[in-house]
Coordinates of C-alpha atoms in Angstrom, one line a residue:
X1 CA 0.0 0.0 0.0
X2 CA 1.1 3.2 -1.2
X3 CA 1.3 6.6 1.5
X4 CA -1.9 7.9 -0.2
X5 CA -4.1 4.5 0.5
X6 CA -3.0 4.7 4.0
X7 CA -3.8 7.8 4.4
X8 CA -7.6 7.1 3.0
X9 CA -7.6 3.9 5.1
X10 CA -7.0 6.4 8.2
X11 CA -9.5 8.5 7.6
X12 CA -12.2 6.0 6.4
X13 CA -11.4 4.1 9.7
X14 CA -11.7 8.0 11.9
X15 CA -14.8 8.6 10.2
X16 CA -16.8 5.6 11.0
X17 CA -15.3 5.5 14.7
X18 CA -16.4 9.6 15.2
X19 CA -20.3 8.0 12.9
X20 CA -20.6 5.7 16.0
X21 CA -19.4 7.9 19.1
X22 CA -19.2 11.7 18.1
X23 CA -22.2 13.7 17.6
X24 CA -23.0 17.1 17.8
X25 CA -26.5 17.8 19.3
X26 CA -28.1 20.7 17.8
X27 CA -31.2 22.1 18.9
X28 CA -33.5 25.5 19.2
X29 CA -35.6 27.4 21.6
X30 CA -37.4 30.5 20.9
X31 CA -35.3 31.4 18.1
X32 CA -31.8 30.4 19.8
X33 CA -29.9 27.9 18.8
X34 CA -28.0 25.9 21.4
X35 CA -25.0 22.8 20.3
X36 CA -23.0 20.8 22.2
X37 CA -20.9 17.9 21.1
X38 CA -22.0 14.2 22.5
X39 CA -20.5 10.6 23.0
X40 CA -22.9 8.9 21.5
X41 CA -23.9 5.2 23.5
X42 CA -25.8 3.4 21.2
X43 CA -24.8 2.0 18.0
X44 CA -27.1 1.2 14.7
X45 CA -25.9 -0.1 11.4
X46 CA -28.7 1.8 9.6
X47 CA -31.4 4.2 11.1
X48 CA -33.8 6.0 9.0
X49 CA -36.3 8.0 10.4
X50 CA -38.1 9.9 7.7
X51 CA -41.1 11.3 9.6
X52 CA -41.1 11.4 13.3
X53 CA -39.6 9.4 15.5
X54 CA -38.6 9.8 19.9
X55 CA -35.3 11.9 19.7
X56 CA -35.7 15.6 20.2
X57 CA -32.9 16.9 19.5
X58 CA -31.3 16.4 16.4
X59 CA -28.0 14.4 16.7
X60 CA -25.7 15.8 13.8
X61 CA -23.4 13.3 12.1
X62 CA -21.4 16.7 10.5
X63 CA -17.8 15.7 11.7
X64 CA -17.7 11.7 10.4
X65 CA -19.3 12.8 7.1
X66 CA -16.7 15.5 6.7
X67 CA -14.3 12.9 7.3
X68 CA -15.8 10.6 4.5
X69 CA -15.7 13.2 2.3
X70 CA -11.7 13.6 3.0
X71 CA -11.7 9.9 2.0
X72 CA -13.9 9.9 -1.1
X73 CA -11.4 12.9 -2.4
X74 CA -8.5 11.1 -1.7
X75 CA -9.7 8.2 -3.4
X76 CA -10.4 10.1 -6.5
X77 CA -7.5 11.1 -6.8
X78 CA -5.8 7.1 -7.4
X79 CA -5.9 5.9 -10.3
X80 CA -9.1 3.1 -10.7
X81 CA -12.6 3.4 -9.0
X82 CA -15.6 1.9 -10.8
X83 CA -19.2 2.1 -10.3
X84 CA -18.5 2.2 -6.4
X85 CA -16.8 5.8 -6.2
X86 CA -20.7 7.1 -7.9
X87 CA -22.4 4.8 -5.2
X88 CA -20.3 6.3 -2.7
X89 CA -20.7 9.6 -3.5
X90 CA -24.4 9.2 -4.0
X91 CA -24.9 8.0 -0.5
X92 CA -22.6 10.9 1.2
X93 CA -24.7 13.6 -0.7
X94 CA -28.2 11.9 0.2
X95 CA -26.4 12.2 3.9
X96 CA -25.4 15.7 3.3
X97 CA -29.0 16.9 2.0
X98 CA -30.7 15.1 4.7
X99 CA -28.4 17.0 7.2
X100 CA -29.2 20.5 5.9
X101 CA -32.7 19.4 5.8
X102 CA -32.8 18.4 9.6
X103 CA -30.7 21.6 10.3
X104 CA -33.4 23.8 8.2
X105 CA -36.7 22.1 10.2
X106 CA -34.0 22.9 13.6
X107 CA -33.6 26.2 12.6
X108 CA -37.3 27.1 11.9
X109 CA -38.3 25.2 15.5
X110 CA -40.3 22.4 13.3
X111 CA -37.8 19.2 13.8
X112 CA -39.9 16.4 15.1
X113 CA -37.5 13.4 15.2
X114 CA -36.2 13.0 11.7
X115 CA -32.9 11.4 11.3
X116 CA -30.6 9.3 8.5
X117 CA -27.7 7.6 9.6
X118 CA -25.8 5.4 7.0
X119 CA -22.1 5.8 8.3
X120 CA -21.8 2.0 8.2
X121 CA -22.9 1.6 4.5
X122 CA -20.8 4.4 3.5
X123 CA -17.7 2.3 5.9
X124 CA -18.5 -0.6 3.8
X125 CA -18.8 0.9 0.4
X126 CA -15.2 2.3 1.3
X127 CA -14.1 -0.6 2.1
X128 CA -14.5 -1.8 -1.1
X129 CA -12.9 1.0 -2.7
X130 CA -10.2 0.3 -1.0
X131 CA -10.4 -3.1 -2.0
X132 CA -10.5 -2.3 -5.6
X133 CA -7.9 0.4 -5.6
X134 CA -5.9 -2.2 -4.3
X135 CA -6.5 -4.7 -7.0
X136 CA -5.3 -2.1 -9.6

Protein backbone atom coordinates (compact mmCIF):
# COMPACT_ATOMS: atom_id res chain seq x y z
CA UNK A 1 0.00 0.00 0.00
CA UNK A 2 1.13 3.19 -1.23
CA UNK A 3 1.25 6.56 1.55
CA UNK A 4 -1.93 7.94 -0.24
CA UNK A 5 -4.14 4.51 0.51
CA UNK A 6 -3.02 4.66 4.02
CA UNK A 7 -3.79 7.79 4.40
CA UNK A 8 -7.57 7.13 3.03
CA UNK A 9 -7.57 3.91 5.12
CA UNK A 10 -6.96 6.42 8.16
CA UNK A 11 -9.50 8.55 7.63
CA UNK A 12 -12.16 6.00 6.43
CA UNK A 13 -11.39 4.14 9.70
CA UNK A 14 -11.66 8.03 11.92
CA UNK A 15 -14.76 8.61 10.22
CA UNK A 16 -16.76 5.64 11.04
CA UNK A 17 -15.35 5.47 14.66
CA UNK A 18 -16.39 9.63 15.16
CA UNK A 19 -20.32 7.98 12.87
CA UNK A 20 -20.61 5.69 16.02
CA UNK A 21 -19.39 7.86 19.13
CA UNK A 22 -19.20 11.74 18.12
CA UNK A 23 -22.21 13.72 17.57
CA UNK A 24 -23.01 17.13 17.76
CA UNK A 25 -26.50 17.84 19.26
CA UNK A 26 -28.07 20.68 17.85
CA UNK A 27 -31.17 22.10 18.90
CA UNK A 28 -33.47 25.55 19.24
CA UNK A 29 -35.65 27.40 21.56
CA UNK A 30 -37.44 30.45 20.86
CA UNK A 31 -35.26 31.35 18.15
CA UNK A 32 -31.84 30.45 19.81
CA UNK A 33 -29.89 27.89 18.75
CA UNK A 34 -28.01 25.89 21.42
CA UNK A 35 -24.98 22.83 20.34
CA UNK A 36 -23.05 20.82 22.16
CA UNK A 37 -20.93 17.91 21.05
CA UNK A 38 -22.01 14.18 22.48
CA UNK A 39 -20.53 10.61 22.96
CA UNK A 40 -22.95 8.86 21.51
CA UNK A 41 -23.88 5.25 23.51
CA UNK A 42 -25.85 3.38 21.23
CA UNK A 43 -24.85 2.04 17.95
CA UNK A 44 -27.14 1.17 14.67
CA UNK A 45 -25.94 -0.08 11.38
CA UNK A 46 -28.67 1.84 9.59
CA UNK A 47 -31.38 4.23 11.14
CA UNK A 48 -33.80 5.97 8.98
CA UNK A 49 -36.30 8.03 10.43
CA UNK A 50 -38.13 9.89 7.75
CA UNK A 51 -41.06 11.27 9.56
CA UNK A 52 -41.08 11.40 13.31
CA UNK A 53 -39.60 9.39 15.50
CA UNK A 54 -38.62 9.76 19.94
CA UNK A 55 -35.34 11.95 19.70
CA UNK A 56 -35.72 15.61 20.24
CA UNK A 57 -32.87 16.87 19.54
CA UNK A 58 -31.35 16.42 16.40
CA UNK A 59 -27.97 14.45 16.72
CA UNK A 60 -25.70 15.77 13.79
CA UNK A 61 -23.38 13.29 12.07
CA UNK A 62 -21.37 16.66 10.54
CA UNK A 63 -17.80 15.66 11.72
CA UNK A 64 -17.71 11.66 10.43
CA UNK A 65 -19.30 12.81 7.15
CA UNK A 66 -16.75 15.54 6.70
CA UNK A 67 -14.27 12.85 7.26
CA UNK A 68 -15.75 10.59 4.52
CA UNK A 69 -15.66 13.21 2.31
CA UNK A 70 -11.68 13.64 3.02
CA UNK A 71 -11.70 9.88 1.96
CA UNK A 72 -13.93 9.92 -1.12
CA UNK A 73 -11.37 12.87 -2.43
CA UNK A 74 -8.49 11.12 -1.65
CA UNK A 75 -9.72 8.22 -3.36
CA UNK A 76 -10.43 10.09 -6.52
CA UNK A 77 -7.47 11.13 -6.79
CA UNK A 78 -5.79 7.13 -7.44
CA UNK A 79 -5.95 5.92 -10.29
CA UNK A 80 -9.10 3.11 -10.70
CA UNK A 81 -12.61 3.36 -8.99
CA UNK A 82 -15.62 1.93 -10.84
CA UNK A 83 -19.24 2.06 -10.32
CA UNK A 84 -18.48 2.16 -6.43
CA UNK A 85 -16.78 5.78 -6.24
CA UNK A 86 -20.66 7.14 -7.86
CA UNK A 87 -22.43 4.76 -5.20
CA UNK A 88 -20.27 6.30 -2.71
CA UNK A 89 -20.71 9.64 -3.46
CA UNK A 90 -24.42 9.24 -3.99
CA UNK A 91 -24.93 8.02 -0.51
CA UNK A 92 -22.64 10.89 1.18
CA UNK A 93 -24.74 13.61 -0.66
CA UNK A 94 -28.20 11.85 0.20
CA UNK A 95 -26.39 12.18 3.90
CA UNK A 96 -25.45 15.71 3.27
CA UNK A 97 -28.98 16.86 2.04
CA UNK A 98 -30.69 15.12 4.70
CA UNK A 99 -28.43 16.96 7.23
CA UNK A 100 -29.16 20.48 5.89
CA UNK A 101 -32.68 19.42 5.76
CA UNK A 102 -32.77 18.37 9.60
CA UNK A 103 -30.72 21.56 10.34
CA UNK A 104 -33.38 23.76 8.20
CA UNK A 105 -36.70 22.06 10.20
CA UNK A 106 -33.96 22.87 13.57
CA UNK A 107 -33.62 26.21 12.58
CA UNK A 108 -37.32 27.15 11.86
CA UNK A 109 -38.28 25.19 15.51
CA UNK A 110 -40.26 22.39 13.28
CA UNK A 111 -37.79 19.25 13.80
CA UNK A 112 -39.88 16.37 15.13
CA UNK A 113 -37.46 13.37 15.23
CA UNK A 114 -36.17 13.02 11.69
CA UNK A 115 -32.90 11.44 11.31
CA UNK A 116 -30.59 9.34 8.48
CA UNK A 117 -27.72 7.56 9.64
CA UNK A 118 -25.81 5.40 6.95
CA UNK A 119 -22.12 5.83 8.31
CA UNK A 120 -21.84 2.03 8.23
CA UNK A 121 -22.85 1.56 4.52
CA UNK A 122 -20.77 4.42 3.47
CA UNK A 123 -17.67 2.25 5.95
CA UNK A 124 -18.46 -0.62 3.84
CA UNK A 125 -18.80 0.88 0.37
CA UNK A 126 -15.24 2.29 1.32
CA UNK A 127 -14.06 -0.56 2.08
CA UNK A 128 -14.52 -1.79 -1.09
CA UNK A 129 -12.95 0.99 -2.69
CA UNK A 130 -10.16 0.29 -1.03
CA UNK A 131 -10.45 -3.14 -1.99
CA UNK A 132 -10.51 -2.34 -5.57
CA UNK A 133 -7.87 0.43 -5.63
CA UNK A 134 -5.91 -2.24 -4.29
CA UNK A 135 -6.49 -4.68 -6.99
CA UNK A 136 -5.35 -2.10 -9.58
Amino acid sequence: MDQKKIIAAIILIAGFLTSIYVGINISSKNNIVLYDFVINKRFSIIDIALGTSEETVFKSQLISILLYLFFIILVLRLRNNGYLKHIFCGVILLNIIFEIYCIYLVFGDTYSGQHLRLNTVMFVLGLFLLKENKNS
